[in-house]
Short mmCIF file of C-alpha atoms in Angstrom, two decimals:
data_model
loop_
_atom_site.label_atom_id
_atom_site.label_comp_id
_atom_site.label_asym_id
_atom_site.label_seq_id
_atom_site.Cartn_x
_atom_site.Cartn_y
_atom_site.Cartn_z
CA UNK R 1 -36.54 268.39 -87.28
CA UNK R 2 -38.97 269.12 -84.44
CA UNK R 3 -42.55 269.79 -85.54
CA UNK R 4 -43.86 271.34 -82.33
CA UNK R 5 -43.02 274.86 -81.24
CA UNK R 6 -40.71 273.56 -78.53
CA UNK R 7 -36.97 273.00 -78.45
CA UNK R 8 -35.72 269.72 -77.02
CA UNK R 9 -32.12 269.29 -75.92
CA UNK R 10 -30.52 265.90 -75.57
CA UNK R 11 -33.62 263.77 -76.28
CA UNK R 12 -37.34 264.10 -77.01
CA UNK R 13 -40.31 262.92 -74.89
CA UNK R 14 -41.87 259.64 -75.95
CA UNK R 15 -45.08 261.43 -77.02
CA UNK R 16 -43.34 263.96 -79.26
CA UNK R 17 -43.92 263.68 -83.01
CA UNK R 18 -40.73 263.95 -85.05
CA UNK R 19 -39.63 263.39 -88.59
CA UNK R 20 -36.33 261.53 -88.79
CA UNK R 21 -33.87 262.67 -91.38
CA UNK R 22 -32.12 259.31 -91.23
CA UNK R 23 -31.54 256.48 -88.82
CA UNK R 24 -32.75 256.16 -85.28
CA UNK R 25 -32.93 259.00 -82.75
CA UNK R 26 -30.81 258.39 -79.66
CA UNK R 27 -30.45 260.45 -76.53
CA UNK R 28 -27.39 262.70 -76.31
CA UNK R 29 -24.82 261.77 -73.66
CA UNK R 30 -22.57 264.60 -72.61
CA UNK R 31 -22.69 268.27 -71.77
CA UNK R 32 -24.38 271.21 -73.52
CA UNK R 33 -23.51 274.74 -72.49
CA UNK R 34 -23.71 278.33 -73.78
CA UNK R 35 -26.85 277.57 -75.83
CA UNK R 36 -27.98 280.43 -78.13
CA UNK R 37 -30.88 280.92 -80.53
CA UNK R 38 -30.68 283.88 -82.92
CA UNK R 39 -27.74 285.22 -80.90
CA UNK R 40 -29.83 285.18 -77.72
CA UNK R 41 -28.60 283.01 -74.88
CA UNK R 42 -31.12 280.59 -73.37
CA UNK R 43 -30.37 279.58 -69.80
CA UNK R 44 -30.67 275.86 -70.22
CA UNK R 45 -31.89 274.97 -66.74
CA UNK R 46 -33.56 278.17 -65.52
CA UNK R 47 -35.80 278.62 -68.59
CA UNK R 48 -36.61 274.95 -69.16
CA UNK R 49 -40.30 273.92 -68.93
CA UNK R 50 -39.42 270.35 -68.07
CA UNK R 51 -36.83 267.63 -68.28
CA UNK R 52 -35.70 264.23 -67.12
CA UNK R 53 -32.41 262.55 -66.12
CA UNK R 54 -30.43 265.80 -66.35
CA UNK R 55 -27.72 266.72 -63.87
CA UNK R 56 -25.05 269.38 -63.55
CA UNK R 57 -22.17 268.83 -65.93
CA UNK R 58 -18.87 268.55 -64.08
CA UNK R 59 -16.21 267.07 -66.34
CA UNK R 60 -12.94 266.91 -64.32
CA UNK R 61 -10.52 269.44 -65.76
CA UNK R 62 -7.77 266.80 -65.75
CA UNK R 63 -9.73 264.84 -68.36
CA UNK R 64 -8.73 267.57 -70.80
CA UNK R 65 -4.99 267.00 -70.10
CA UNK R 66 -4.26 270.71 -69.62
CA UNK R 67 -0.67 270.33 -68.34
CA UNK R 68 2.15 270.87 -70.80
CA UNK R 69 5.77 269.70 -70.99
CA UNK R 70 5.12 266.43 -69.16
CA UNK R 71 3.27 267.98 -66.22
CA UNK R 72 0.90 265.77 -64.22
CA UNK R 73 -2.64 267.02 -63.53
CA UNK R 74 -4.09 266.48 -60.05
CA UNK R 75 -7.57 267.50 -58.92
CA UNK R 76 -10.03 267.21 -56.09
CA UNK R 77 -13.69 268.23 -55.77
CA UNK R 78 -12.84 271.94 -55.73
CA UNK R 79 -9.49 272.61 -57.39
CA UNK R 80 -6.88 271.32 -59.80
CA UNK R 81 -3.22 271.98 -60.43
CA UNK R 82 -0.30 270.76 -62.54
CA UNK R 83 2.67 269.07 -60.92
CA UNK R 84 5.50 270.31 -63.13
CA UNK R 85 8.71 268.45 -63.98
CA UNK R 86 12.00 270.01 -63.01
CA UNK R 87 12.77 273.39 -64.62
CA UNK R 88 9.17 274.07 -65.72
CA UNK R 89 6.70 276.36 -63.98
CA UNK R 90 3.36 278.12 -64.45
CA UNK R 91 -0.24 277.02 -64.02
CA UNK R 92 0.11 274.75 -67.05
CA UNK R 93 3.88 274.08 -66.74
CA UNK R 94 4.26 276.33 -69.78
CA UNK R 95 7.23 278.40 -68.64
CA UNK R 96 10.90 277.55 -68.96
CA UNK R 97 13.41 280.33 -68.51
CA UNK R 98 15.70 278.85 -71.17
CA UNK R 99 12.94 278.54 -73.79
CA UNK R 100 14.22 281.68 -75.48
CA UNK R 101 17.89 280.99 -74.87
CA UNK R 102 19.61 284.32 -74.17
CA UNK R 103 23.09 282.77 -74.02
CA UNK R 104 25.53 283.22 -76.87
CA UNK R 105 28.48 281.33 -78.41
CA UNK R 106 27.25 277.84 -77.55
CA UNK R 107 26.92 278.45 -73.81
CA UNK R 108 24.90 276.09 -71.63
CA UNK R 109 21.70 277.79 -70.44
CA UNK R 110 20.56 276.84 -66.95
CA UNK R 111 17.42 278.22 -65.22
CA UNK R 112 18.57 280.08 -62.11
CA UNK R 113 14.93 280.52 -61.18
CA UNK R 114 11.57 280.23 -62.90
CA UNK R 115 12.17 283.45 -64.81
CA UNK R 116 15.95 284.04 -64.82
CA UNK R 117 18.70 282.04 -66.49
CA UNK R 118 22.44 281.61 -65.99
CA UNK R 119 24.78 281.16 -68.96
CA UNK R 120 27.55 278.60 -68.31
CA UNK R 121 30.25 279.88 -70.63
CA UNK R 122 32.23 277.73 -73.08
CA UNK R 123 36.02 277.88 -73.29
CA UNK R 124 37.27 281.33 -74.30
CA UNK R 125 34.10 283.21 -73.34
CA UNK R 126 32.95 285.08 -70.26
CA UNK R 127 30.27 287.52 -69.07
CA UNK R 128 26.58 287.42 -68.17
CA UNK R 129 25.63 286.19 -71.67
CA UNK R 130 29.08 284.75 -72.56
CA UNK R 131 29.61 287.44 -75.22
CA UNK R 132 33.04 288.56 -73.98
CA UNK R 133 36.12 286.86 -75.46
CA UNK R 134 38.89 286.10 -72.97
CA UNK R 135 42.48 284.97 -73.55
CA UNK R 136 43.31 281.97 -71.35
CA UNK R 137 46.98 281.18 -70.76
CA UNK R 138 46.63 279.73 -67.25
CA UNK R 139 43.23 278.01 -66.94
CA UNK R 140 41.29 278.51 -63.72
CA UNK R 141 38.79 275.84 -62.64
CA UNK R 142 35.96 276.39 -60.18
CA UNK R 143 34.99 272.87 -59.17
CA UNK R 144 31.32 271.90 -59.22
CA UNK R 145 28.93 274.85 -59.26
CA UNK R 146 25.63 275.14 -57.38
CA UNK R 147 23.79 273.81 -60.44
CA UNK R 148 25.80 270.56 -60.48
CA UNK R 149 27.98 271.39 -63.51
CA UNK R 150 31.77 271.11 -63.45
CA UNK R 151 34.35 273.31 -65.11
CA UNK R 152 36.70 271.40 -67.41
CA UNK R 153 38.88 271.38 -70.52
CA UNK R 154 38.82 268.56 -73.06
CA UNK R 155 41.67 267.97 -75.53
CA UNK R 156 41.82 265.50 -78.40
CA UNK R 157 42.84 261.96 -77.48
CA UNK R 158 46.58 261.64 -76.82
CA UNK R 159 48.18 259.29 -79.38
CA UNK R 160 51.06 256.88 -78.87
CA UNK R 161 51.00 256.63 -75.07
CA UNK R 162 50.56 252.85 -75.14
CA UNK R 163 54.00 251.91 -73.80
CA UNK R 164 55.59 255.15 -72.60
CA UNK R 165 54.60 258.68 -71.52
CA UNK R 166 55.74 261.54 -69.31
CA UNK R 167 53.66 264.44 -68.00
CA UNK R 168 54.72 267.73 -66.45
CA UNK R 169 52.33 270.31 -65.03
CA UNK R 170 51.86 272.98 -62.38
CA UNK R 171 48.84 273.76 -60.23
CA UNK R 172 47.71 276.31 -57.70
CA UNK R 173 44.97 275.58 -55.18
CA UNK R 174 42.04 277.96 -54.85
CA UNK R 175 42.20 277.37 -51.09
CA UNK R 176 43.69 274.86 -48.70
CA UNK R 177 40.29 273.30 -48.06
CA UNK R 178 40.11 272.16 -51.68
CA UNK R 179 43.27 270.08 -51.17
CA UNK R 180 41.38 267.95 -48.66
CA UNK R 181 38.72 266.92 -51.17
CA UNK R 182 38.62 264.44 -54.04
CA UNK R 183 39.65 266.70 -56.91
CA UNK R 184 40.24 265.47 -60.46
CA UNK R 185 43.32 267.00 -62.13
CA UNK R 186 43.30 265.05 -65.41
CA UNK R 187 41.86 261.86 -66.86
CA UNK R 188 41.85 259.80 -70.04
CA UNK R 189 40.63 256.27 -70.60
CA UNK R 190 38.13 254.04 -72.25
CA UNK R 191 34.48 255.07 -71.99
CA UNK R 192 34.36 253.69 -68.48
CA UNK R 193 31.45 251.59 -67.25
CA UNK R 194 32.97 250.91 -63.86
CA UNK R 195 34.57 247.63 -64.98
CA UNK R 196 37.86 246.42 -63.51
CA UNK R 197 39.31 245.81 -66.96
CA UNK R 198 38.97 249.39 -68.24
CA UNK R 199 42.28 250.99 -69.21
CA UNK R 200 42.70 254.48 -67.81
CA UNK R 201 45.16 257.10 -66.60
CA UNK R 202 44.13 259.53 -63.87
CA UNK R 203 45.67 262.16 -61.60
CA UNK R 204 43.93 263.82 -58.67
CA UNK R 205 43.99 265.05 -55.09
CA UNK R 206 42.70 263.20 -52.05
CA UNK R 207 43.12 264.22 -48.41
CA UNK R 208 45.83 266.72 -49.31
CA UNK R 209 47.91 264.18 -51.27
CA UNK R 210 48.46 263.70 -55.01
CA UNK R 211 47.28 260.34 -56.37
CA UNK R 212 48.45 258.98 -59.72
CA UNK R 213 46.73 255.78 -60.95
CA UNK R 214 46.64 253.75 -64.13
CA UNK R 215 45.21 250.45 -65.31
CA UNK R 216 46.69 248.53 -68.25
CA UNK R 217 43.79 246.08 -68.20
CA UNK R 218 45.06 243.67 -65.57
CA UNK R 219 44.68 245.75 -62.39
CA UNK R 220 45.17 249.19 -60.92
CA UNK R 221 48.53 250.66 -59.98
CA UNK R 222 48.57 253.73 -57.73
CA UNK R 223 51.24 256.08 -56.39
CA UNK R 224 50.34 258.39 -53.49
CA UNK R 225 52.51 261.34 -52.58
CA UNK R 226 53.25 262.70 -49.13
CA UNK R 227 50.91 265.51 -47.94
CA UNK R 228 51.32 268.71 -49.92
CA UNK R 229 53.25 271.56 -48.36
CA UNK R 230 50.40 274.09 -48.23
CA UNK R 231 52.85 276.96 -47.64
CA UNK R 232 53.84 276.63 -51.31
CA UNK R 233 51.89 278.82 -53.70
CA UNK R 234 52.53 276.70 -56.83
CA UNK R 235 52.97 272.92 -56.92
CA UNK R 236 54.90 271.03 -59.60
CA UNK R 237 54.16 267.46 -60.73
CA UNK R 238 56.28 265.20 -62.91
CA UNK R 239 55.03 261.66 -63.61
CA UNK R 240 55.56 258.92 -66.13
CA UNK R 241 55.26 255.26 -67.07
CA UNK R 242 57.31 252.78 -69.06
CA UNK R 243 55.53 249.49 -69.69
CA UNK R 244 54.35 248.31 -66.24
CA UNK R 245 56.47 250.65 -64.15
CA UNK R 246 55.16 254.08 -63.19
CA UNK R 247 56.62 256.92 -61.10
CA UNK R 248 55.53 260.21 -59.53
CA UNK R 249 57.44 263.24 -58.23
CA UNK R 250 55.63 266.12 -56.47
CA UNK R 251 57.42 269.39 -55.61
CA UNK R 252 60.68 268.58 -53.80
CA UNK R 253 59.45 265.23 -52.49
CA UNK R 254 61.36 262.06 -53.34
CA UNK R 255 60.43 260.16 -56.45
CA UNK R 256 57.96 257.29 -55.78
CA UNK R 257 57.38 254.34 -58.13
CA UNK R 258 54.96 251.45 -58.59
CA UNK R 259 54.56 248.41 -60.86
CA UNK R 260 51.15 247.46 -62.23
CA UNK R 261 49.84 243.94 -61.50
CA UNK R 262 49.43 241.23 -64.14
CA UNK R 263 51.32 240.81 -67.39
CA UNK R 264 49.80 243.48 -69.60
CA UNK R 265 52.18 246.30 -70.57
CA UNK R 266 50.11 248.56 -72.88
CA UNK R 267 47.72 251.40 -72.07
CA UNK R 268 44.83 251.54 -74.51
CA UNK R 269 42.78 254.73 -74.09
CA UNK R 270 40.43 256.35 -76.59
CA UNK R 271 38.66 259.17 -74.76
CA UNK R 272 39.56 262.82 -74.91
CA UNK R 273 42.13 264.10 -72.42
CA UNK R 274 40.14 265.89 -69.69
CA UNK R 275 41.75 268.51 -67.46
CA UNK R 276 40.19 269.91 -64.30
CA UNK R 277 36.89 268.06 -64.63
CA UNK R 278 34.74 265.87 -66.81
CA UNK R 279 31.68 266.64 -68.96
CA UNK R 280 28.46 265.44 -67.28
CA UNK R 281 30.67 264.12 -64.57
CA UNK R 282 29.49 261.44 -62.20
CA UNK R 283 31.83 259.03 -60.42
CA UNK R 284 30.06 256.11 -62.11
CA UNK R 285 31.29 257.28 -65.52
CA UNK R 286 34.90 256.80 -64.50
CA UNK R 287 36.47 253.36 -64.09
CA UNK R 288 36.98 251.98 -60.61
CA UNK R 289 40.08 253.35 -58.95
CA UNK R 290 39.58 256.90 -60.22
CA UNK R 291 36.77 257.94 -57.93
CA UNK R 292 37.48 261.63 -57.68
CA UNK R 293 34.15 263.14 -56.73
CA UNK R 294 34.82 266.79 -57.57
CA UNK R 295 36.48 268.75 -60.30
CA UNK R 296 39.53 270.86 -59.54
CA UNK R 297 39.38 274.16 -57.65
CA UNK R 298 42.21 276.44 -58.66
CA UNK R 299 44.60 276.80 -61.61
CA UNK R 300 46.23 274.07 -63.71
CA UNK R 301 48.78 275.27 -66.24
CA UNK R 302 51.91 274.41 -68.23
CA UNK R 303 50.57 270.91 -68.94
CA UNK R 304 53.05 269.14 -71.20
CA UNK R 305 53.53 265.58 -72.42
CA UNK R 306 55.97 263.45 -74.37
CA UNK R 307 55.58 259.88 -75.64
CA UNK R 308 59.29 259.09 -75.94
CA UNK R 309 62.17 259.99 -73.65
CA UNK R 310 64.07 261.35 -76.62
CA UNK R 311 61.24 263.70 -77.66
CA UNK R 312 60.62 267.28 -76.65
CA UNK R 313 57.71 267.98 -74.31
CA UNK R 314 54.63 269.46 -76.02
CA UNK R 315 51.20 270.71 -75.01
CA UNK R 316 48.17 268.43 -75.53
CA UNK R 317 45.57 269.15 -78.19
CA UNK R 318 45.24 269.41 -81.96
CA UNK R 319 46.50 271.91 -82.93
CA UNK R 320 48.94 271.92 -80.04
CA UNK R 321 47.66 273.69 -76.93
CA UNK R 322 44.09 274.08 -78.22
CA UNK R 323 41.26 272.27 -76.38
CA UNK R 324 38.31 270.79 -78.28
CA UNK R 325 35.83 271.74 -75.62
CA UNK R 326 35.51 273.37 -72.23
CA UNK R 327 33.08 275.00 -69.81
CA UNK R 328 33.29 277.63 -67.06
CA UNK R 329 37.09 277.97 -67.36
CA UNK R 330 38.57 281.38 -66.59
CA UNK R 331 41.99 282.99 -66.61
CA UNK R 332 43.94 282.43 -63.39
CA UNK R 333 43.92 285.44 -61.02
CA UNK R 334 41.35 287.28 -63.18
CA UNK R 335 37.91 287.74 -61.65
CA UNK R 336 34.96 288.07 -64.05
CA UNK R 337 33.11 289.80 -61.19
CA UNK R 338 35.46 292.77 -61.61
CA UNK R 339 33.49 293.64 -64.76
CA UNK R 340 30.02 293.05 -63.28
CA UNK R 341 28.14 295.31 -60.87
CA UNK R 342 25.07 293.73 -59.29
CA UNK R 343 22.49 296.24 -58.09
CA UNK R 344 20.19 296.48 -55.08
CA UNK R 345 22.30 294.34 -52.77
CA UNK R 346 22.82 291.50 -55.26
CA UNK R 347 25.98 289.42 -54.90
CA UNK R 348 28.22 288.57 -57.85
CA UNK R 349 28.87 284.82 -58.11
CA UNK R 350 31.69 283.55 -60.32
CA UNK R 351 32.40 280.00 -61.44
CA UNK R 352 35.44 280.05 -63.68
CA UNK R 353 34.39 282.24 -66.59
CA UNK R 354 30.70 281.92 -65.70
CA UNK R 355 29.32 284.88 -63.76
CA UNK R 356 25.86 285.90 -62.52
CA UNK R 357 24.11 288.02 -59.87
CA UNK R 358 22.45 286.36 -56.89
CA UNK R 359 19.64 288.78 -56.04
CA UNK R 360 18.16 289.68 -52.68
CA UNK R 361 14.51 288.93 -52.00
CA UNK R 362 12.24 291.20 -54.00
CA UNK R 363 14.65 291.67 -56.91
CA UNK R 364 15.30 289.75 -60.11
CA UNK R 365 16.96 290.10 -63.52
CA UNK R 366 20.52 289.69 -64.78
CA UNK R 367 21.76 292.60 -62.63
CA UNK R 368 19.02 292.54 -59.94
CA UNK R 369 17.48 295.71 -61.36
CA UNK R 370 13.90 294.44 -61.78
CA UNK R 371 11.45 294.47 -58.91
CA UNK R 372 9.69 291.20 -58.24
CA UNK R 373 5.90 291.40 -58.37
CA UNK R 374 3.75 289.64 -55.79
CA UNK R 375 2.24 287.85 -58.79
CA UNK R 376 5.57 286.47 -60.04
CA UNK R 377 5.91 282.67 -59.78
CA UNK R 378 9.01 282.91 -57.54
CA UNK R 379 7.51 285.41 -55.07
CA UNK R 380 7.58 284.14 -51.51
CA UNK R 381 4.90 283.77 -50.24
CA UNK R 382 3.02 282.98 -53.46
CA UNK R 383 -0.25 284.67 -54.34
CA UNK R 384 -3.49 283.00 -53.21
CA UNK R 385 -5.55 283.07 -56.42
CA UNK R 386 -7.29 279.70 -56.78
CA UNK R 387 -8.93 277.66 -59.53
CA UNK R 388 -7.07 279.29 -62.39
CA UNK R 389 -7.60 282.85 -61.16
CA UNK R 390 -5.28 285.45 -62.68
CA UNK R 391 -3.17 287.46 -60.23
CA UNK R 392 -3.10 291.17 -61.06
CA UNK R 393 -0.66 293.36 -59.08
CA UNK R 394 -1.94 296.59 -57.49
CA UNK R 395 -0.05 299.50 -55.90
CA UNK R 396 -0.81 297.91 -52.53
CA UNK R 397 -1.06 294.14 -52.96
CA UNK R 398 -2.95 292.36 -55.72
CA UNK R 399 -6.38 291.20 -56.85
CA UNK R 400 -7.60 288.00 -58.47
CA UNK R 401 -9.46 288.01 -61.77
CA UNK R 402 -11.65 284.93 -61.52
CA UNK R 403 -12.50 282.61 -64.42
CA UNK R 404 -16.09 281.88 -65.36
CA UNK R 405 -17.87 279.90 -62.68
CA UNK R 406 -15.80 281.08 -59.71
CA UNK R 407 -16.03 284.00 -57.32
CA UNK R 408 -14.65 285.25 -54.03
CA UNK R 409 -11.61 287.30 -53.09
CA UNK R 410 -9.29 284.50 -54.25
CA UNK R 411 -11.71 282.75 -56.67
CA UNK R 412 -12.13 280.11 -54.01
CA UNK R 413 -15.92 279.79 -54.35
CA UNK R 414 -17.83 278.03 -57.11
#
């Protein structure tokens, strides 16, 4: 309670008479702003009659931790900004295009840009938002897409292949170039930490040849075919193993066999049976000897297996022929782009059953029908509003609405 007709902020002069409500009066340390008396603003510095040890308050904005979603605040004497983690954008890292997931039926949402998303469709679904059901009889795989995801099918673990199995399947390459890459056709094994002792069974392509490998726990056995005849439209594979001895036959090539090293005779695998690719695939997840760096590009169909030479061949999965999981797998020879029309020069991109429009500069949206504003985060070049200024588009260009305490065309002045 101040007895004189003056108002003191922060502390009182040593000669001032005061009545203490309780305790000892101490000087205030910090900032006071927007001071009002009876709803009238008093300009703290301009209207002051005197003062001592007072300086301009300049608390660094980063002390308030303004950045969201793990963003890192950086500032200098004049400006500040948030360094955003991957997939986030905005002044405060507050935007993520998959925040309000538009994708349906369990699709994987991936931000194509800071405002647009791509839906990576699960098995049996297609379309921009994965709402269209498709019947897949001959699965088509697209390899690894531009976002780093692979197309694949995953079936339940194959039982009773410890001592004997036979596989038959057909495949068709998307192009001859894909035969010269490391393409995974199918895989099953233990979890796979890159250890020599991991049991696994793998089939793939490398340098235009088919490679069949397995490990019973005491070393890797591999059979490599002759180069594929690329004039053939469809290739046929028949392979098998009985105890340590394995064999491979590709198209009309001669049968080739191999015997695994060591004394172990049983294959112990627990993972799902993956066809065409591998969920969250990285080579390090697969045991040594199965280093196929890419998923398959083309069609793999009529996959059949038997665990005894006296049995009939059957399709993998439980129930038979039904995968547990899958992503970006289409129907062979069917193009999802045939149902999509991108506007304003946009190009339709397909990856198995996944489909989206790649828009020309200045356009955005699922079908490239929305014009991009100069104030949009992905506009190139970006707007020049500084220090938290808000970009407002105009018919010819834009203007910056400056926050309190800044001025100038781009809010660049304090």
